[in-house]
PDB file of C-alpha atoms in Angstrom:
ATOM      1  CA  UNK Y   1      94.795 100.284 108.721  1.00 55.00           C
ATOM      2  CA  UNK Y   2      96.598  97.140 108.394  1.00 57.00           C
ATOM      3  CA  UNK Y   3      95.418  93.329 108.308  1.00 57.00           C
ATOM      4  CA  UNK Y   4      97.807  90.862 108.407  1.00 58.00           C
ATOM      5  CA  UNK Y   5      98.459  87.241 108.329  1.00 58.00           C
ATOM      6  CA  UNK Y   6     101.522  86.435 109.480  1.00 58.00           C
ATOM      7  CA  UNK Y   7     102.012  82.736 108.549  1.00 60.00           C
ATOM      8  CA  UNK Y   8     101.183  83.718 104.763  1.00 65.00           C
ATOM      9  CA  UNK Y   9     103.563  86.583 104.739  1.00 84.00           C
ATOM     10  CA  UNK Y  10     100.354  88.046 103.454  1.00 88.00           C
ATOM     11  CA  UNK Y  11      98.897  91.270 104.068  1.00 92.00           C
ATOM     12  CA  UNK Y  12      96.376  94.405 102.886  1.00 94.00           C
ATOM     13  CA  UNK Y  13      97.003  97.909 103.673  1.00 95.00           C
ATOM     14  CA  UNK Y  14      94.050 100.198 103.269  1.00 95.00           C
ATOM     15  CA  UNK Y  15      94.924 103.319 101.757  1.00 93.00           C
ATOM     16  CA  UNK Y  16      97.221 104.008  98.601  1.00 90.00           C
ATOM     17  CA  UNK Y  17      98.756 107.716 100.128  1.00 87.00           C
ATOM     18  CA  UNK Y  18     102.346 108.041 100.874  1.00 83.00           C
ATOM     19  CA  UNK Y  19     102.054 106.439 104.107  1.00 87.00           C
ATOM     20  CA  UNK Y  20      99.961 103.300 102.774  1.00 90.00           C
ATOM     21  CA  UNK Y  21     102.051 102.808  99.844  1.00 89.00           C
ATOM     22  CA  UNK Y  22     105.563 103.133 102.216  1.00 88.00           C
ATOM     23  CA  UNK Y  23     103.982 100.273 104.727  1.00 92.00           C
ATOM     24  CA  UNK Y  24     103.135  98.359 101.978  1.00 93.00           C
ATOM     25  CA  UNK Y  25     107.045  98.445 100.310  1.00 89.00           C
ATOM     26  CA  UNK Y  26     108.398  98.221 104.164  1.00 90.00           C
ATOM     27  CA  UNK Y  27     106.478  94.876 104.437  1.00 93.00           C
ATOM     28  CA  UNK Y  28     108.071  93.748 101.042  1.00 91.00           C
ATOM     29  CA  UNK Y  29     111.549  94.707 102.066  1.00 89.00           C
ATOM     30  CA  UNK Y  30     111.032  92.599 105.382  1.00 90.00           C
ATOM     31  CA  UNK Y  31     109.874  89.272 103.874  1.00 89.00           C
ATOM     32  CA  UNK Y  32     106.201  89.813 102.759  1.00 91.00           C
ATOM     33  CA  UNK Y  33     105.532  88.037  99.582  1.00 90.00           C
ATOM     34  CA  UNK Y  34     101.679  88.901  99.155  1.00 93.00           C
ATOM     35  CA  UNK Y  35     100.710  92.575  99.547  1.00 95.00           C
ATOM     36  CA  UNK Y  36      97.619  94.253  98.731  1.00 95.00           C
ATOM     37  CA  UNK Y  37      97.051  97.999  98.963  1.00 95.00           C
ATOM     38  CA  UNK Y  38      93.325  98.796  98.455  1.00 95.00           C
ATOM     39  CA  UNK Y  39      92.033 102.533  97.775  1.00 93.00           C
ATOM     40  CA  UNK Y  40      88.694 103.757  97.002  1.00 91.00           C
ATOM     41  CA  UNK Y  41      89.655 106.607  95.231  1.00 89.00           C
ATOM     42  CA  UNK Y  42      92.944 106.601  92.967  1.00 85.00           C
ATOM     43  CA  UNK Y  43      96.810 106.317  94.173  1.00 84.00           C
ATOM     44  CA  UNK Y  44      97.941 109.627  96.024  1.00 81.00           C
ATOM     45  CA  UNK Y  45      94.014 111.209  95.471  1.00 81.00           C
ATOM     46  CA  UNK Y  46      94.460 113.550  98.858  1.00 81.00           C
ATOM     47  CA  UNK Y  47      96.466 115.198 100.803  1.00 78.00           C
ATOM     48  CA  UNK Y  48      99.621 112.839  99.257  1.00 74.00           C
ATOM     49  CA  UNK Y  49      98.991 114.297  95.687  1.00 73.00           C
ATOM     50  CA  UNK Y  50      99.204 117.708  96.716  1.00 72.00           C
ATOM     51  CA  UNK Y  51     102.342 118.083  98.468  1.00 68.00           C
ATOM     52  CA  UNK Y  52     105.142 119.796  95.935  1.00 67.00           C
ATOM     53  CA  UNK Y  53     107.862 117.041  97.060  1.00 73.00           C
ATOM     54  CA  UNK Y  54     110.663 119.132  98.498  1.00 78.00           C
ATOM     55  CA  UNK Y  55     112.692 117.071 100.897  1.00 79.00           C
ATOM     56  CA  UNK Y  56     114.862 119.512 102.351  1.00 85.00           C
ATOM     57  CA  UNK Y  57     116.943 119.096 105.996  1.00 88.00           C
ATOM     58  CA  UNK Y  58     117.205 122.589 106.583  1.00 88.00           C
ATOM     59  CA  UNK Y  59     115.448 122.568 110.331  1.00 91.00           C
ATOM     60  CA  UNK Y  60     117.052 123.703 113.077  1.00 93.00           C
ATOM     61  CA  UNK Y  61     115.488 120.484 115.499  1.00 94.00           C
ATOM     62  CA  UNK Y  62     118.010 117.583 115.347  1.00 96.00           C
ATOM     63  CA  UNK Y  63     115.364 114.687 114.876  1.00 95.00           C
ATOM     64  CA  UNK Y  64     113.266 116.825 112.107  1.00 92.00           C
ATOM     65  CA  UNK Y  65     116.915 116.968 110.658  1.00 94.00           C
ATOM     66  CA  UNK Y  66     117.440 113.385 111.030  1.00 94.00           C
ATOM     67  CA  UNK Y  67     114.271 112.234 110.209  1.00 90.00           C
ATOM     68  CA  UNK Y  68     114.599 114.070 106.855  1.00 90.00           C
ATOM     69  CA  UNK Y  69     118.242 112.868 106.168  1.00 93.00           C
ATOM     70  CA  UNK Y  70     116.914 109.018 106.667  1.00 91.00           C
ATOM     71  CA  UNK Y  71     114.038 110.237 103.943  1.00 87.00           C
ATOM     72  CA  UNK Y  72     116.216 111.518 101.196  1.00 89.00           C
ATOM     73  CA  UNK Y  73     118.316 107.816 101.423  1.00 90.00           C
ATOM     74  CA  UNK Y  74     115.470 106.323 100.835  1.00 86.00           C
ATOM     75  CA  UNK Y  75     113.925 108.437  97.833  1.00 85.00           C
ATOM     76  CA  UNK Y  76     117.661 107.791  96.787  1.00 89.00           C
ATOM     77  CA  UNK Y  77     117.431 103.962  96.614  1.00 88.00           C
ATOM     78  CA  UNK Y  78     113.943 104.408  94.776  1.00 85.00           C
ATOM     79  CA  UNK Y  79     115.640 106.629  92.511  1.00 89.00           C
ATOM     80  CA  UNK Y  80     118.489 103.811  91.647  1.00 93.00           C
ATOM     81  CA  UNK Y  81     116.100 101.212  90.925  1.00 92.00           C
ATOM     82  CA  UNK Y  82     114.138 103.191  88.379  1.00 89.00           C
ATOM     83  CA  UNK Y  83     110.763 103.683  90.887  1.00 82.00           C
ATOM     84  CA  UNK Y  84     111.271 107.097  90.468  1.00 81.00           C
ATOM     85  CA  UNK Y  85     113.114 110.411  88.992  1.00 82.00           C
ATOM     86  CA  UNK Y  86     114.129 113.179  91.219  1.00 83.00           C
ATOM     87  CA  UNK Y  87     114.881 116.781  90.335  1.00 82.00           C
ATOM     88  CA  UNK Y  88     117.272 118.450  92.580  1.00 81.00           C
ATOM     89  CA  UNK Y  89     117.479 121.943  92.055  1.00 80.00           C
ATOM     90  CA  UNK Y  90     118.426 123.331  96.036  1.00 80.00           C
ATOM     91  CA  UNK Y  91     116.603 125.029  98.918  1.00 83.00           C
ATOM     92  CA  UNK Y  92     117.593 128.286 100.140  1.00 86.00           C
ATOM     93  CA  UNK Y  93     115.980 129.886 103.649  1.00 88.00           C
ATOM     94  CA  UNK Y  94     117.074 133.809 104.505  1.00 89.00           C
ATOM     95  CA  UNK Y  95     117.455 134.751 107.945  1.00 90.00           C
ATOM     96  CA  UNK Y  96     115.800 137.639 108.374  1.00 91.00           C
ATOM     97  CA  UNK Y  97     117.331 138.348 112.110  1.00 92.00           C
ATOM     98  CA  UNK Y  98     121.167 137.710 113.860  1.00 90.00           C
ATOM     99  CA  UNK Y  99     119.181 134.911 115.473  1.00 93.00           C
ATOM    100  CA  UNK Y 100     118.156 133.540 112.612  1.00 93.00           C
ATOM    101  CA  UNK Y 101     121.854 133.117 111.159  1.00 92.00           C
ATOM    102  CA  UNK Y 102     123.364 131.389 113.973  1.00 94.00           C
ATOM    103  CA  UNK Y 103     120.687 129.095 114.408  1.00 95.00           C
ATOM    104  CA  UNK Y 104     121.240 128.110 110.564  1.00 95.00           C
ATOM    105  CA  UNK Y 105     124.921 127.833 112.010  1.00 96.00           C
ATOM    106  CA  UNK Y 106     124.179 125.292 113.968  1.00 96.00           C
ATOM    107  CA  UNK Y 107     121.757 123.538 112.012  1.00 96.00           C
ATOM    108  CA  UNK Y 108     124.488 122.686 109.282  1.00 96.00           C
ATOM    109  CA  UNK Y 109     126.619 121.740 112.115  1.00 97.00           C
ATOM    110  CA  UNK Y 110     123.787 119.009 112.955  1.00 97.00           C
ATOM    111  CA  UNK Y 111     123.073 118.244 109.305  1.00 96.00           C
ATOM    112  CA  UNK Y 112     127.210 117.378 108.555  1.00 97.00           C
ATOM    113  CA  UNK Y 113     126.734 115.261 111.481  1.00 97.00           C
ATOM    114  CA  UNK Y 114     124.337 113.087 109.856  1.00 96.00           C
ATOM    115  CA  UNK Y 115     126.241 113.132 106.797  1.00 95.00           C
ATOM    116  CA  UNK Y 116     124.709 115.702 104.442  1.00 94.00           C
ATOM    117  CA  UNK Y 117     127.484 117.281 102.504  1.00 93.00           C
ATOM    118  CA  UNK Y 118     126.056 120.243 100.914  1.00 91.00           C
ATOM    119  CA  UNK Y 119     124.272 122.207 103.142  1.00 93.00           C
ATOM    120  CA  UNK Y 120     126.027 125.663 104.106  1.00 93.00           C
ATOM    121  CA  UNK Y 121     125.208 129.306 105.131  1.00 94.00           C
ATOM    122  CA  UNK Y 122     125.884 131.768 102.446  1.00 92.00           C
ATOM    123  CA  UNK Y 123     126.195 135.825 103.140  1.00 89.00           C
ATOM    124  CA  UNK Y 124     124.685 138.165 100.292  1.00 88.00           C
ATOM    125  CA  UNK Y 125     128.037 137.729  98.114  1.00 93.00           C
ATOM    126  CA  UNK Y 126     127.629 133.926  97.935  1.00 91.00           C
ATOM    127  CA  UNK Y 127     123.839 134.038  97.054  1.00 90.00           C
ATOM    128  CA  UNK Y 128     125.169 136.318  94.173  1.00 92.00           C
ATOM    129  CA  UNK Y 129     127.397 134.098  93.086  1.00 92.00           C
ATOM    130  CA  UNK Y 130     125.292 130.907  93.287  1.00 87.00           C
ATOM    131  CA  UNK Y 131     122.261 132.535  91.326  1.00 86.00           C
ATOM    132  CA  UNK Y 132     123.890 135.543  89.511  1.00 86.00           C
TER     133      UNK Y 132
END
């Protein structure tokens, strides 16, 4: 839920999950000088502090891709002002049918197109050589 009062630039955002806490920062970044989250329990006390945090973009829908790609730019921008650290240590999904590999085809076709850089397909001999 959010209250707000707009000749203030003041508002409260009820609930201190991921979603709370990223409509609180939003209103920051677009001119809100007073912002109050309010939780009953502590920060990230559900379902936000029990997710493992992998941001990955390897979907085969285009706006699950994009949505994901817009994500990591912003975890990226927390990460350069100190908010947070980030680990990255890669995502790897097997295709288990012929399907399966051309669809991951064509997602990294869709994931270049939103800039991501290193996502590829790799056969049996590349997964050997990444992780030996």
């Amino acid at each position: 839920m959010l209250l707000a009062d707009q000749a203030r630039q003041r508002a409260e955002v009820v609930g201190a999950g991921a979603l709370g806490l990223a409509t609180a920062w939003h209103l920051t970044r677009r001119g809100a000088t007073d912002v109050t989250v309010l939780e009953r329990g502590q920060v990230a006390g559900a379902s936000s502090g029990l997710s493992v945090g992998i941001i990955e973009t390897q979907y085969l829908d285009p706006l699950a891709i994009e949505i994901r790609v817009v994500s990591m730019a912003a975890f990226g921008e927390l990460e350069r002002s100190g908010a947070i650290a980030i680990t990255r240590n890669g995502y790897l999904r097997l295709a288990h049918r012929e399907a399966d590999l051309e669809a991951f085809h064509r997602s990294v076709e869709i994931q270049r197109s939103f800039g991501v850089a290193d996502a590829g397909v790799v056969d049996r001999d590349g997964l050997r050589a990444l992780v030996p």
